[in-house]
């Protein structure tokens, strides 16, 4: 029988005290969660959004970016560098969110924002990749200024609660559509813009992987199995590996192979460990776009990117907060100001890192749906991003068809809030409906929010409730009208 010495007792007490400080900092007990649940939720979030480590390099890689980063002449060699930079910036921003804001929200390079950079900005006459990243840095600094002056938070508070709920519901449908498209279950058709699978059927092995994952996730949720979403991802990934070895579906090709993997099968190319390369870091120019486009045109470009970044985060915060019951009595996420500050810094860091604007990811709701309630989940996700810098090839082991069921499950959970909207009051129902509808149908969170805000101002004005509309909402509605006409405005300024 062992006897504890005085020193052993003191060591145990010190360890217990440190554990309590750790739990108190993240408010583990207050939010009725556990360290294990937070770490598991962080893992689920990482798996759900790990696709960005593949997609961002593919979207951003191009002849000019290769020349800027590596001095090469082809598009291929810069992809590992962009992947490493993407993971590094995402890790820093996500860990900051967890530690400073104590909110289960992960950040990474924003889809849509990177497309604006890669397909629009850098293709303007005379613009280089560094100039495009300079635009991102400018918009990030503008958003930071709005946060520090309190304007961004004020606009957020001015949004009526029913519109915030509509944003969450719309995001649920948007996430579901993203999952279905990523799995190849919904795809373009000759007769209609979208259709089910291949000629209206699930006639492919990858789609079967999605169905297995969806059924497993739904059954686990029904039976209240802890980690239901993560279990669904793991099982569908195992099925995907077996399917790839036995059936060898190959890569999806709209003409030659319509039944292949959407974004690559579950395979690891070469060694699972690689030495990271960070040649994208510091590749940006703030003065370049101003010198080549003129001050006004450069600001207009930054403004267009800023609007998308500004309101995407607002919708994501509310959606994640609603899913985890992390909203205060006013319907505001906990530590809103801190979250918005870090989000604005994330945009700037993304530009400085040469990997496009970083923003909050709605896939964070997958981890929250799995039980995450504190910033410890974000810290876990951030650490996994750091590790992925060295193990990037392993990320490709989870095909989009295996991750998609998690997005559909989260979409269902967020859709449940639809009952909180008073659909019988048309001044409420019409703006809410348009917000919900335009997000998935335009494939844009910002467009849905913009249409909803404009509809809200119009409907309340004609309902005789114009004075009840916050002045900032009137201002924001006007700004969105300008946003939807930015293309002709830009052409006029650049002509």
GROMACS .gro file of C-alpha atoms in nm:
model
  495
    1UNK     CA    1   0.000   0.000   0.000
    2UNK     CA    2   0.150   0.333  -0.110
    3UNK     CA    3   0.143   0.638   0.116
    4UNK     CA    4   0.127   0.987  -0.027
    5UNK     CA    5   0.394   1.224   0.093
    6UNK     CA    6   0.340   1.593   0.164
    7UNK     CA    7   0.515   1.682  -0.163
    8UNK     CA    8   0.285   1.443  -0.356
    9UNK     CA    9  -0.019   1.606  -0.199
   10UNK     CA   10   0.103   1.954  -0.290
   11UNK     CA   11   0.173   1.842  -0.647
   12UNK     CA   12  -0.180   1.703  -0.676
   13UNK     CA   13  -0.329   2.024  -0.536
   14UNK     CA   14  -0.120   2.235  -0.776
   15UNK     CA   15  -0.227   2.020  -1.071
   16UNK     CA   16  -0.592   2.044  -0.963
   17UNK     CA   17  -0.559   2.422  -0.926
   18UNK     CA   18  -0.409   2.455  -1.275
   19UNK     CA   19  -0.691   2.240  -1.413
   20UNK     CA   20  -0.951   2.461  -1.247
   21UNK     CA   21  -0.787   2.777  -1.385
   22UNK     CA   22  -0.793   2.621  -1.731
   23UNK     CA   23  -1.160   2.524  -1.702
   24UNK     CA   24  -1.255   2.860  -1.552
   25UNK     CA   25  -1.083   3.050  -1.833
   26UNK     CA   26  -1.279   2.868  -2.102
   27UNK     CA   27  -1.591   2.849  -1.880
   28UNK     CA   28  -1.612   2.474  -1.926
   29UNK     CA   29  -1.844   2.413  -1.631
   30UNK     CA   30  -2.045   2.731  -1.680
   31UNK     CA   31  -2.137   2.628  -2.034
   32UNK     CA   32  -2.210   2.273  -1.921
   33UNK     CA   33  -1.951   2.099  -2.134
   34UNK     CA   34  -1.631   1.897  -2.089
   35UNK     CA   35  -1.274   1.920  -2.214
   36UNK     CA   36  -1.317   1.598  -2.411
   37UNK     CA   37  -1.636   1.722  -2.576
   38UNK     CA   38  -1.468   2.051  -2.673
   39UNK     CA   39  -1.171   1.875  -2.826
   40UNK     CA   40  -1.401   1.637  -3.013
   41UNK     CA   41  -1.606   1.932  -3.142
   42UNK     CA   42  -1.287   2.103  -3.258
   43UNK     CA   43  -1.190   1.788  -3.445
   44UNK     CA   44  -1.531   1.769  -3.612
   45UNK     CA   45  -1.505   2.134  -3.722
   46UNK     CA   46  -1.159   2.075  -3.863
   47UNK     CA   47  -1.268   1.770  -4.062
   48UNK     CA   48  -1.573   1.958  -4.196
   49UNK     CA   49  -1.366   2.252  -4.322
   50UNK     CA   50  -1.038   2.078  -4.410
   51UNK     CA   51  -1.142   2.096  -4.776
   52UNK     CA   52  -1.021   2.458  -4.777
   53UNK     CA   53  -0.664   2.327  -4.762
   54UNK     CA   54  -0.726   2.175  -5.104
   55UNK     CA   55  -0.965   2.422  -5.264
   56UNK     CA   56  -0.787   2.745  -5.173
   57UNK     CA   57  -0.459   2.647  -5.344
   58UNK     CA   58  -0.649   2.530  -5.654
   59UNK     CA   59  -0.849   2.855  -5.676
   60UNK     CA   60  -0.552   3.083  -5.610
   61UNK     CA   61  -0.287   2.901  -5.812
   62UNK     CA   62  -0.211   3.057  -6.147
   63UNK     CA   63   0.075   3.176  -6.370
   64UNK     CA   64   0.105   3.511  -6.197
   65UNK     CA   65   0.093   3.369  -5.848
   66UNK     CA   66   0.368   3.122  -5.939
   67UNK     CA   67   0.587   3.402  -6.062
   68UNK     CA   68   0.520   3.610  -5.752
   69UNK     CA   69   0.581   3.330  -5.506
   70UNK     CA   70   0.843   3.104  -5.655
   71UNK     CA   71   0.972   3.267  -5.969
   72UNK     CA   72   0.842   2.981  -6.180
   73UNK     CA   73   0.658   2.984  -6.509
   74UNK     CA   74   0.380   2.733  -6.453
   75UNK     CA   75   0.086   2.709  -6.220
   76UNK     CA   76   0.165   2.383  -6.046
   77UNK     CA   77   0.467   2.444  -5.819
   78UNK     CA   78   0.304   2.713  -5.606
   79UNK     CA   79   0.021   2.490  -5.478
   80UNK     CA   80   0.217   2.341  -5.181
   81UNK     CA   81   0.323   2.690  -5.074
   82UNK     CA   82  -0.034   2.821  -5.087
   83UNK     CA   83  -0.155   2.514  -4.895
   84UNK     CA   84   0.104   2.568  -4.621
   85UNK     CA   85   0.021   2.939  -4.599
   86UNK     CA   86  -0.352   2.862  -4.592
   87UNK     CA   87  -0.308   2.623  -4.299
   88UNK     CA   88  -0.076   2.858  -4.107
   89UNK     CA   89  -0.297   3.168  -4.129
   90UNK     CA   90  -0.610   2.963  -4.050
   91UNK     CA   91  -0.436   2.817  -3.743
   92UNK     CA   92  -0.329   3.156  -3.607
   93UNK     CA   93  -0.670   3.320  -3.659
   94UNK     CA   94  -0.867   3.024  -3.521
   95UNK     CA   95  -0.652   2.992  -3.208
   96UNK     CA   96  -0.684   3.368  -3.151
   97UNK     CA   97  -1.062   3.336  -3.170
   98UNK     CA   98  -1.062   3.057  -2.914
   99UNK     CA   99  -0.824   3.221  -2.668
  100UNK     CA  100  -0.939   3.584  -2.694
  101UNK     CA  101  -1.314   3.548  -2.769
  102UNK     CA  102  -1.377   3.204  -2.611
  103UNK     CA  103  -1.619   3.121  -2.890
  104UNK     CA  104  -1.629   2.793  -3.092
  105UNK     CA  105  -1.568   2.963  -3.426
  106UNK     CA  106  -1.299   2.863  -3.676
  107UNK     CA  107  -1.150   3.083  -3.945
  108UNK     CA  108  -0.982   3.016  -4.278
  109UNK     CA  109  -0.955   3.153  -4.632
  110UNK     CA  110  -1.307   3.245  -4.740
  111UNK     CA  111  -1.457   3.077  -5.044
  112UNK     CA  112  -1.601   3.340  -5.272
  113UNK     CA  113  -1.353   3.594  -5.143
  114UNK     CA  114  -1.063   3.396  -5.290
  115UNK     CA  115  -1.255   3.361  -5.616
  116UNK     CA  116  -1.295   3.739  -5.637
  117UNK     CA  117  -0.918   3.772  -5.600
  118UNK     CA  118  -0.817   3.490  -5.834
  119UNK     CA  119  -1.078   3.535  -6.108
  120UNK     CA  120  -1.143   3.911  -6.104
  121UNK     CA  121  -0.892   4.139  -5.931
  122UNK     CA  122  -0.563   3.990  -6.049
  123UNK     CA  123  -0.693   3.965  -6.405
  124UNK     CA  124  -0.743   4.340  -6.436
  125UNK     CA  125  -0.495   4.514  -6.669
  126UNK     CA  126  -0.154   4.550  -6.508
  127UNK     CA  127  -0.256   4.394  -6.176
  128UNK     CA  128  -0.025   4.138  -6.015
  129UNK     CA  129  -0.089   3.878  -5.748
  130UNK     CA  130   0.075   4.101  -5.489
  131UNK     CA  131  -0.160   4.384  -5.590
  132UNK     CA  132  -0.462   4.156  -5.542
  133UNK     CA  133  -0.345   4.064  -5.193
  134UNK     CA  134  -0.290   4.435  -5.129
  135UNK     CA  135  -0.662   4.493  -5.194
  136UNK     CA  136  -0.736   4.226  -4.931
  137UNK     CA  137  -0.510   4.398  -4.679
  138UNK     CA  138  -0.682   4.732  -4.746
  139UNK     CA  139  -1.032   4.586  -4.694
  140UNK     CA  140  -0.918   4.417  -4.375
  141UNK     CA  141  -0.784   4.745  -4.238
  142UNK     CA  142  -1.111   4.921  -4.329
  143UNK     CA  143  -1.313   4.657  -4.143
  144UNK     CA  144  -1.078   4.685  -3.844
  145UNK     CA  145  -1.138   5.061  -3.838
  146UNK     CA  146  -1.515   5.000  -3.841
  147UNK     CA  147  -1.479   4.758  -3.551
  148UNK     CA  148  -1.259   4.990  -3.343
  149UNK     CA  149  -1.502   5.278  -3.393
  150UNK     CA  150  -1.791   5.054  -3.288
  151UNK     CA  151  -1.975   5.092  -3.619
  152UNK     CA  152  -1.959   4.725  -3.713
  153UNK     CA  153  -2.102   4.615  -3.379
  154UNK     CA  154  -2.365   4.890  -3.397
  155UNK     CA  155  -2.481   4.767  -3.739
  156UNK     CA  156  -2.497   4.413  -3.605
  157UNK     CA  157  -2.711   4.523  -3.309
  158UNK     CA  158  -2.941   4.722  -3.539
  159UNK     CA  159  -3.048   4.409  -3.727
  160UNK     CA  160  -3.390   4.294  -3.592
  161UNK     CA  161  -3.398   3.951  -3.432
  162UNK     CA  162  -3.628   3.794  -3.693
  163UNK     CA  163  -3.376   3.881  -3.965
  164UNK     CA  164  -3.096   3.725  -3.763
  165UNK     CA  165  -3.308   3.410  -3.734
  166UNK     CA  166  -3.377   3.419  -4.108
  167UNK     CA  167  -3.004   3.448  -4.170
  168UNK     CA  168  -2.944   3.134  -3.961
  169UNK     CA  169  -3.217   2.941  -4.146
  170UNK     CA  170  -3.087   3.059  -4.482
  171UNK     CA  171  -2.738   2.951  -4.384
  172UNK     CA  172  -2.879   2.610  -4.295
  173UNK     CA  173  -3.018   2.570  -4.647
  174UNK     CA  174  -2.697   2.711  -4.793
  175UNK     CA  175  -2.485   2.461  -4.598
  176UNK     CA  176  -2.713   2.178  -4.709
  177UNK     CA  177  -2.680   2.279  -5.073
  178UNK     CA  178  -2.301   2.304  -5.037
  179UNK     CA  179  -2.296   1.951  -4.897
  180UNK     CA  180  -2.517   1.812  -5.173
  181UNK     CA  181  -2.312   1.982  -5.444
  182UNK     CA  182  -1.983   1.866  -5.288
  183UNK     CA  183  -2.114   1.510  -5.288
  184UNK     CA  184  -2.227   1.533  -5.651
  185UNK     CA  185  -2.583   1.453  -5.542
  186UNK     CA  186  -2.701   1.786  -5.685
  187UNK     CA  187  -2.540   1.891  -6.011
  188UNK     CA  188  -2.612   2.091  -6.328
  189UNK     CA  189  -2.840   1.936  -6.588
  190UNK     CA  190  -2.914   2.004  -6.953
  191UNK     CA  191  -3.282   2.059  -6.894
  192UNK     CA  192  -3.270   2.229  -6.554
  193UNK     CA  193  -3.010   2.436  -6.362
  194UNK     CA  194  -2.984   2.159  -6.101
  195UNK     CA  195  -3.090   1.795  -6.089
  196UNK     CA  196  -3.050   1.485  -5.874
  197UNK     CA  197  -2.734   1.286  -5.932
  198UNK     CA  198  -2.688   1.123  -6.272
  199UNK     CA  199  -3.003   1.147  -6.481
  200UNK     CA  200  -3.212   1.163  -6.165
  201UNK     CA  201  -3.053   0.864  -5.990
  202UNK     CA  202  -2.778   0.780  -5.739
  203UNK     CA  203  -2.589   0.590  -6.004
  204UNK     CA  204  -2.235   0.618  -5.871
  205UNK     CA  205  -2.019   0.472  -5.594
  206UNK     CA  206  -1.918   0.813  -5.451
  207UNK     CA  207  -2.285   0.906  -5.406
  208UNK     CA  208  -2.334   0.576  -5.224
  209UNK     CA  209  -2.059   0.683  -4.984
  210UNK     CA  210  -2.254   1.003  -4.918
  211UNK     CA  211  -2.577   0.808  -4.855
  212UNK     CA  212  -2.403   0.573  -4.611
  213UNK     CA  213  -2.260   0.870  -4.422
  214UNK     CA  214  -2.596   1.048  -4.418
  215UNK     CA  215  -2.784   0.742  -4.286
  216UNK     CA  216  -2.521   0.670  -4.020
  217UNK     CA  217  -2.519   1.035  -3.906
  218UNK     CA  218  -2.899   1.059  -3.895
  219UNK     CA  219  -2.938   0.731  -3.703
  220UNK     CA  220  -2.669   0.830  -3.452
  221UNK     CA  221  -2.840   1.167  -3.402
  222UNK     CA  222  -3.175   0.989  -3.355
  223UNK     CA  223  -3.026   0.758  -3.094
  224UNK     CA  224  -2.846   1.057  -2.932
  225UNK     CA  225  -2.504   0.897  -2.978
  226UNK     CA  226  -2.224   1.135  -2.869
  227UNK     CA  227  -2.008   1.244  -3.163
  228UNK     CA  228  -2.273   1.147  -3.418
  229UNK     CA  229  -2.138   1.377  -3.687
  230UNK     CA  230  -1.777   1.266  -3.640
  231UNK     CA  231  -1.884   0.901  -3.644
  232UNK     CA  232  -2.063   0.962  -3.974
  233UNK     CA  233  -1.751   1.120  -4.125
  234UNK     CA  234  -1.523   0.839  -4.007
  235UNK     CA  235  -1.748   0.554  -4.124
  236UNK     CA  236  -1.815   0.714  -4.462
  237UNK     CA  237  -1.441   0.773  -4.507
  238UNK     CA  238  -1.370   0.405  -4.435
  239UNK     CA  239  -1.640   0.309  -4.687
  240UNK     CA  240  -1.486   0.553  -4.937
  241UNK     CA  241  -1.143   0.389  -4.899
  242UNK     CA  242  -1.294   0.044  -4.962
  243UNK     CA  243  -1.497   0.168  -5.259
  244UNK     CA  244  -1.192   0.335  -5.411
  245UNK     CA  245  -0.987   0.016  -5.386
  246UNK     CA  246  -1.261  -0.218  -5.513
  247UNK     CA  247  -1.456  -0.012  -5.769
  248UNK     CA  248  -1.195   0.255  -5.859
  249UNK     CA  249  -1.449   0.525  -5.964
  250UNK     CA  250  -1.177   0.766  -6.080
  251UNK     CA  251  -1.208   1.144  -6.100
  252UNK     CA  252  -1.533   1.313  -6.199
  253UNK     CA  253  -1.540   1.438  -6.557
  254UNK     CA  254  -1.859   1.600  -6.694
  255UNK     CA  255  -1.811   1.422  -7.028
  256UNK     CA  256  -1.597   1.111  -6.985
  257UNK     CA  257  -1.674   1.001  -6.630
  258UNK     CA  258  -1.984   1.140  -6.461
  259UNK     CA  259  -1.969   0.886  -6.177
  260UNK     CA  260  -1.625   0.965  -6.034
  261UNK     CA  261  -1.510   1.136  -5.715
  262UNK     CA  262  -1.609   1.503  -5.700
  263UNK     CA  263  -1.276   1.639  -5.571
  264UNK     CA  264  -1.044   1.342  -5.561
  265UNK     CA  265  -1.072   1.000  -5.402
  266UNK     CA  266  -0.945   0.897  -5.057
  267UNK     CA  267  -0.580   0.856  -5.152
  268UNK     CA  268  -0.252   0.993  -5.016
  269UNK     CA  269  -0.007   1.097  -5.287
  270UNK     CA  270   0.355   1.027  -5.189
  271UNK     CA  271   0.471   1.064  -4.831
  272UNK     CA  272   0.209   1.163  -4.571
  273UNK     CA  273   0.463   1.403  -4.416
  274UNK     CA  274   0.606   1.705  -4.596
  275UNK     CA  275   0.835   1.997  -4.512
  276UNK     CA  276   0.624   2.317  -4.535
  277UNK     CA  277   0.714   2.602  -4.766
  278UNK     CA  278   0.599   2.955  -4.678
  279UNK     CA  279   0.694   3.154  -4.986
  280UNK     CA  280   0.349   3.318  -5.000
  281UNK     CA  281   0.404   3.506  -4.674
  282UNK     CA  282   0.456   3.879  -4.724
  283UNK     CA  283   0.362   3.877  -5.094
  284UNK     CA  284   0.130   4.181  -5.102
  285UNK     CA  285   0.140   4.543  -5.217
  286UNK     CA  286  -0.085   4.818  -5.085
  287UNK     CA  287   0.048   5.091  -5.314
  288UNK     CA  288   0.042   4.875  -5.629
  289UNK     CA  289  -0.336   4.873  -5.693
  290UNK     CA  290  -0.364   5.245  -5.610
  291UNK     CA  291  -0.089   5.332  -5.859
  292UNK     CA  292  -0.232   5.112  -6.135
  293UNK     CA  293  -0.607   5.162  -6.090
  294UNK     CA  294  -0.625   5.495  -5.915
  295UNK     CA  295  -0.725   5.563  -5.556
  296UNK     CA  296  -1.103   5.567  -5.613
  297UNK     CA  297  -1.114   5.245  -5.819
  298UNK     CA  298  -0.891   5.065  -5.567
  299UNK     CA  299  -1.119   5.170  -5.280
  300UNK     CA  300  -1.427   5.052  -5.475
  301UNK     CA  301  -1.265   4.710  -5.522
  302UNK     CA  302  -1.176   4.691  -5.154
  303UNK     CA  303  -1.530   4.800  -5.068
  304UNK     CA  304  -1.685   4.520  -5.275
  305UNK     CA  305  -1.471   4.257  -5.103
  306UNK     CA  306  -1.537   4.420  -4.766
  307UNK     CA  307  -1.914   4.392  -4.798
  308UNK     CA  308  -1.896   4.020  -4.860
  309UNK     CA  309  -1.658   3.971  -4.568
  310UNK     CA  310  -1.850   4.206  -4.337
  311UNK     CA  311  -2.190   4.041  -4.356
  312UNK     CA  312  -2.078   3.680  -4.404
  313UNK     CA  313  -1.927   3.691  -4.058
  314UNK     CA  314  -2.242   3.841  -3.908
  315UNK     CA  315  -2.455   3.558  -4.043
  316UNK     CA  316  -2.206   3.292  -3.940
  317UNK     CA  317  -2.174   3.425  -3.585
  318UNK     CA  318  -2.550   3.418  -3.535
  319UNK     CA  319  -2.585   3.073  -3.689
  320UNK     CA  320  -2.312   2.919  -3.473
  321UNK     CA  321  -2.435   3.102  -3.163
  322UNK     CA  322  -2.793   2.989  -3.219
  323UNK     CA  323  -2.687   2.628  -3.272
  324UNK     CA  324  -2.497   2.623  -2.942
  325UNK     CA  325  -2.730   2.844  -2.738
  326UNK     CA  326  -2.448   3.098  -2.714
  327UNK     CA  327  -2.656   3.413  -2.762
  328UNK     CA  328  -2.735   3.665  -2.490
  329UNK     CA  329  -3.079   3.807  -2.410
  330UNK     CA  330  -3.051   4.045  -2.707
  331UNK     CA  331  -2.972   3.764  -2.947
  332UNK     CA  332  -2.605   3.867  -2.966
  333UNK     CA  333  -2.324   3.608  -2.964
  334UNK     CA  334  -2.103   3.614  -2.656
  335UNK     CA  335  -1.799   3.844  -2.695
  336UNK     CA  336  -1.927   3.986  -3.024
  337UNK     CA  337  -1.678   4.274  -3.023
  338UNK     CA  338  -1.380   4.045  -2.978
  339UNK     CA  339  -1.498   3.809  -3.250
  340UNK     CA  340  -1.543   4.096  -3.497
  341UNK     CA  341  -1.200   4.238  -3.412
  342UNK     CA  342  -1.029   3.905  -3.474
  343UNK     CA  343  -1.230   3.857  -3.793
  344UNK     CA  344  -1.109   4.192  -3.928
  345UNK     CA  345  -0.751   4.103  -3.836
  346UNK     CA  346  -0.800   3.766  -4.009
  347UNK     CA  347  -0.878   3.944  -4.335
  348UNK     CA  348  -0.560   4.147  -4.302
  349UNK     CA  349  -0.350   3.844  -4.205
  350UNK     CA  350  -0.485   3.652  -4.504
  351UNK     CA  351  -0.374   3.926  -4.743
  352UNK     CA  352  -0.034   3.958  -4.576
  353UNK     CA  353   0.004   3.580  -4.591
  354UNK     CA  354  -0.070   3.578  -4.964
  355UNK     CA  355  -0.363   3.337  -4.923
  356UNK     CA  356  -0.666   3.570  -4.953
  357UNK     CA  357  -0.897   3.706  -4.684
  358UNK     CA  358  -0.962   3.479  -4.387
  359UNK     CA  359  -1.306   3.484  -4.234
  360UNK     CA  360  -1.528   3.284  -3.999
  361UNK     CA  361  -1.645   2.947  -4.136
  362UNK     CA  362  -2.005   2.840  -4.106
  363UNK     CA  363  -1.877   2.480  -4.089
  364UNK     CA  364  -1.796   2.568  -3.726
  365UNK     CA  365  -2.161   2.480  -3.665
  366UNK     CA  366  -2.072   2.112  -3.722
  367UNK     CA  367  -1.849   2.115  -3.413
  368UNK     CA  368  -2.112   2.306  -3.215
  369UNK     CA  369  -2.375   2.054  -3.322
  370UNK     CA  370  -2.142   1.786  -3.188
  371UNK     CA  371  -2.126   1.955  -2.847
  372UNK     CA  372  -1.862   2.231  -2.865
  373UNK     CA  373  -1.950   2.538  -2.656
  374UNK     CA  374  -1.623   2.719  -2.582
  375UNK     CA  375  -1.308   2.856  -2.740
  376UNK     CA  376  -1.123   2.538  -2.648
  377UNK     CA  377  -1.286   2.381  -2.954
  378UNK     CA  378  -1.139   2.658  -3.170
  379UNK     CA  379  -0.796   2.611  -3.013
  380UNK     CA  380  -0.821   2.239  -3.097
  381UNK     CA  381  -0.918   2.318  -3.457
  382UNK     CA  382  -0.631   2.567  -3.483
  383UNK     CA  383  -0.377   2.317  -3.353
  384UNK     CA  384  -0.500   2.064  -3.609
  385UNK     CA  385  -0.447   2.326  -3.880
  386UNK     CA  386  -0.091   2.369  -3.754
  387UNK     CA  387  -0.035   1.994  -3.770
  388UNK     CA  388  -0.188   1.982  -4.118
  389UNK     CA  389   0.097   2.200  -4.241
  390UNK     CA  390   0.316   1.890  -4.211
  391UNK     CA  391   0.049   1.630  -4.283
  392UNK     CA  392  -0.139   1.804  -4.566
  393UNK     CA  393  -0.151   1.485  -4.782
  394UNK     CA  394  -0.350   1.307  -4.507
  395UNK     CA  395  -0.630   1.564  -4.538
  396UNK     CA  396  -0.703   1.432  -4.886
  397UNK     CA  397  -0.797   1.099  -4.730
  398UNK     CA  398  -1.144   1.241  -4.652
  399UNK     CA  399  -1.324   1.293  -4.986
  400UNK     CA  400  -1.594   1.558  -5.014
  401UNK     CA  401  -1.856   1.283  -5.037
  402UNK     CA  402  -1.759   1.166  -4.687
  403UNK     CA  403  -1.764   1.515  -4.534
  404UNK     CA  404  -2.087   1.626  -4.704
  405UNK     CA  405  -2.328   1.437  -4.471
  406UNK     CA  406  -2.203   1.651  -4.181
  407UNK     CA  407  -2.301   1.966  -4.367
  408UNK     CA  408  -2.648   1.830  -4.443
  409UNK     CA  409  -2.695   1.733  -4.077
  410UNK     CA  410  -2.599   2.081  -3.963
  411UNK     CA  411  -2.835   2.231  -4.221
  412UNK     CA  412  -3.121   2.035  -4.066
  413UNK     CA  413  -3.035   2.152  -3.715
  414UNK     CA  414  -3.021   2.517  -3.823
  415UNK     CA  415  -3.346   2.485  -4.017
  416UNK     CA  416  -3.533   2.408  -3.696
  417UNK     CA  417  -3.523   2.777  -3.603
  418UNK     CA  418  -3.768   2.860  -3.884
  419UNK     CA  419  -4.062   2.831  -3.641
  420UNK     CA  420  -3.938   3.140  -3.451
  421UNK     CA  421  -4.036   3.369  -3.742
  422UNK     CA  422  -4.388   3.516  -3.754
  423UNK     CA  423  -4.479   3.423  -4.111
  424UNK     CA  424  -4.830   3.565  -4.080
  425UNK     CA  425  -4.693   3.920  -4.051
  426UNK     CA  426  -4.591   3.998  -4.410
  427UNK     CA  427  -4.365   4.286  -4.303
  428UNK     CA  428  -4.165   4.021  -4.119
  429UNK     CA  429  -4.233   3.716  -4.336
  430UNK     CA  430  -4.141   3.862  -4.677
  431UNK     CA  431  -3.793   3.995  -4.578
  432UNK     CA  432  -3.727   3.671  -4.385
  433UNK     CA  433  -3.835   3.455  -4.679
  434UNK     CA  434  -3.621   3.646  -4.929
  435UNK     CA  435  -3.321   3.621  -4.697
  436UNK     CA  436  -3.370   3.246  -4.662
  437UNK     CA  437  -3.435   3.190  -5.034
  438UNK     CA  438  -3.160   3.400  -5.186
  439UNK     CA  439  -2.875   3.246  -4.986
  440UNK     CA  440  -2.890   2.897  -5.141
  441UNK     CA  441  -3.039   3.007  -5.476
  442UNK     CA  442  -2.763   3.262  -5.542
  443UNK     CA  443  -2.501   3.049  -5.365
  444UNK     CA  444  -2.405   3.358  -5.166
  445UNK     CA  445  -2.456   3.442  -4.799
  446UNK     CA  446  -2.397   3.811  -4.866
  447UNK     CA  447  -2.655   3.829  -5.145
  448UNK     CA  448  -2.919   3.673  -4.922
  449UNK     CA  449  -2.849   3.916  -4.640
  450UNK     CA  450  -2.846   4.212  -4.879
  451UNK     CA  451  -3.179   4.127  -5.041
  452UNK     CA  452  -3.332   4.068  -4.699
  453UNK     CA  453  -3.211   4.403  -4.565
  454UNK     CA  454  -3.346   4.594  -4.865
  455UNK     CA  455  -3.679   4.410  -4.846
  456UNK     CA  456  -3.700   4.484  -4.473
  457UNK     CA  457  -3.659   4.859  -4.528
  458UNK     CA  458  -3.916   4.866  -4.810
  459UNK     CA  459  -4.178   4.649  -4.639
  460UNK     CA  460  -4.161   4.836  -4.309
  461UNK     CA  461  -4.177   5.172  -4.487
  462UNK     CA  462  -4.497   5.077  -4.671
  463UNK     CA  463  -4.638   4.916  -4.355
  464UNK     CA  464  -4.619   5.252  -4.182
  465UNK     CA  465  -4.336   5.142  -3.953
  466UNK     CA  466  -4.053   5.339  -4.112
  467UNK     CA  467  -3.966   5.511  -3.784
  468UNK     CA  468  -3.911   5.173  -3.619
  469UNK     CA  469  -3.633   5.091  -3.866
  470UNK     CA  470  -3.296   5.173  -3.713
  471UNK     CA  471  -3.108   5.449  -3.904
  472UNK     CA  472  -2.816   5.211  -3.954
  473UNK     CA  473  -3.050   4.965  -4.126
  474UNK     CA  474  -3.156   5.236  -4.370
  475UNK     CA  475  -2.791   5.316  -4.432
  476UNK     CA  476  -2.702   4.948  -4.476
  477UNK     CA  477  -2.992   4.893  -4.718
  478UNK     CA  478  -2.868   5.182  -4.933
  479UNK     CA  479  -2.514   5.040  -4.919
  480UNK     CA  480  -2.645   4.705  -5.042
  481UNK     CA  481  -2.825   4.875  -5.331
  482UNK     CA  482  -2.486   5.017  -5.431
  483UNK     CA  483  -2.330   4.674  -5.380
  484UNK     CA  484  -2.571   4.509  -5.624
  485UNK     CA  485  -2.478   4.772  -5.883
  486UNK     CA  486  -2.103   4.757  -5.823
  487UNK     CA  487  -2.028   4.597  -6.159
  488UNK     CA  488  -2.160   4.887  -6.372
  489UNK     CA  489  -2.006   5.132  -6.122
  490UNK     CA  490  -1.665   4.968  -6.155
  491UNK     CA  491  -1.689   4.962  -6.534
  492UNK     CA  492  -1.778   5.332  -6.532
  493UNK     CA  493  -1.481   5.418  -6.310
  494UNK     CA  494  -1.236   5.202  -6.503
  495UNK     CA  495  -1.349   5.312  -6.849
   0.00000   0.00000   0.00000
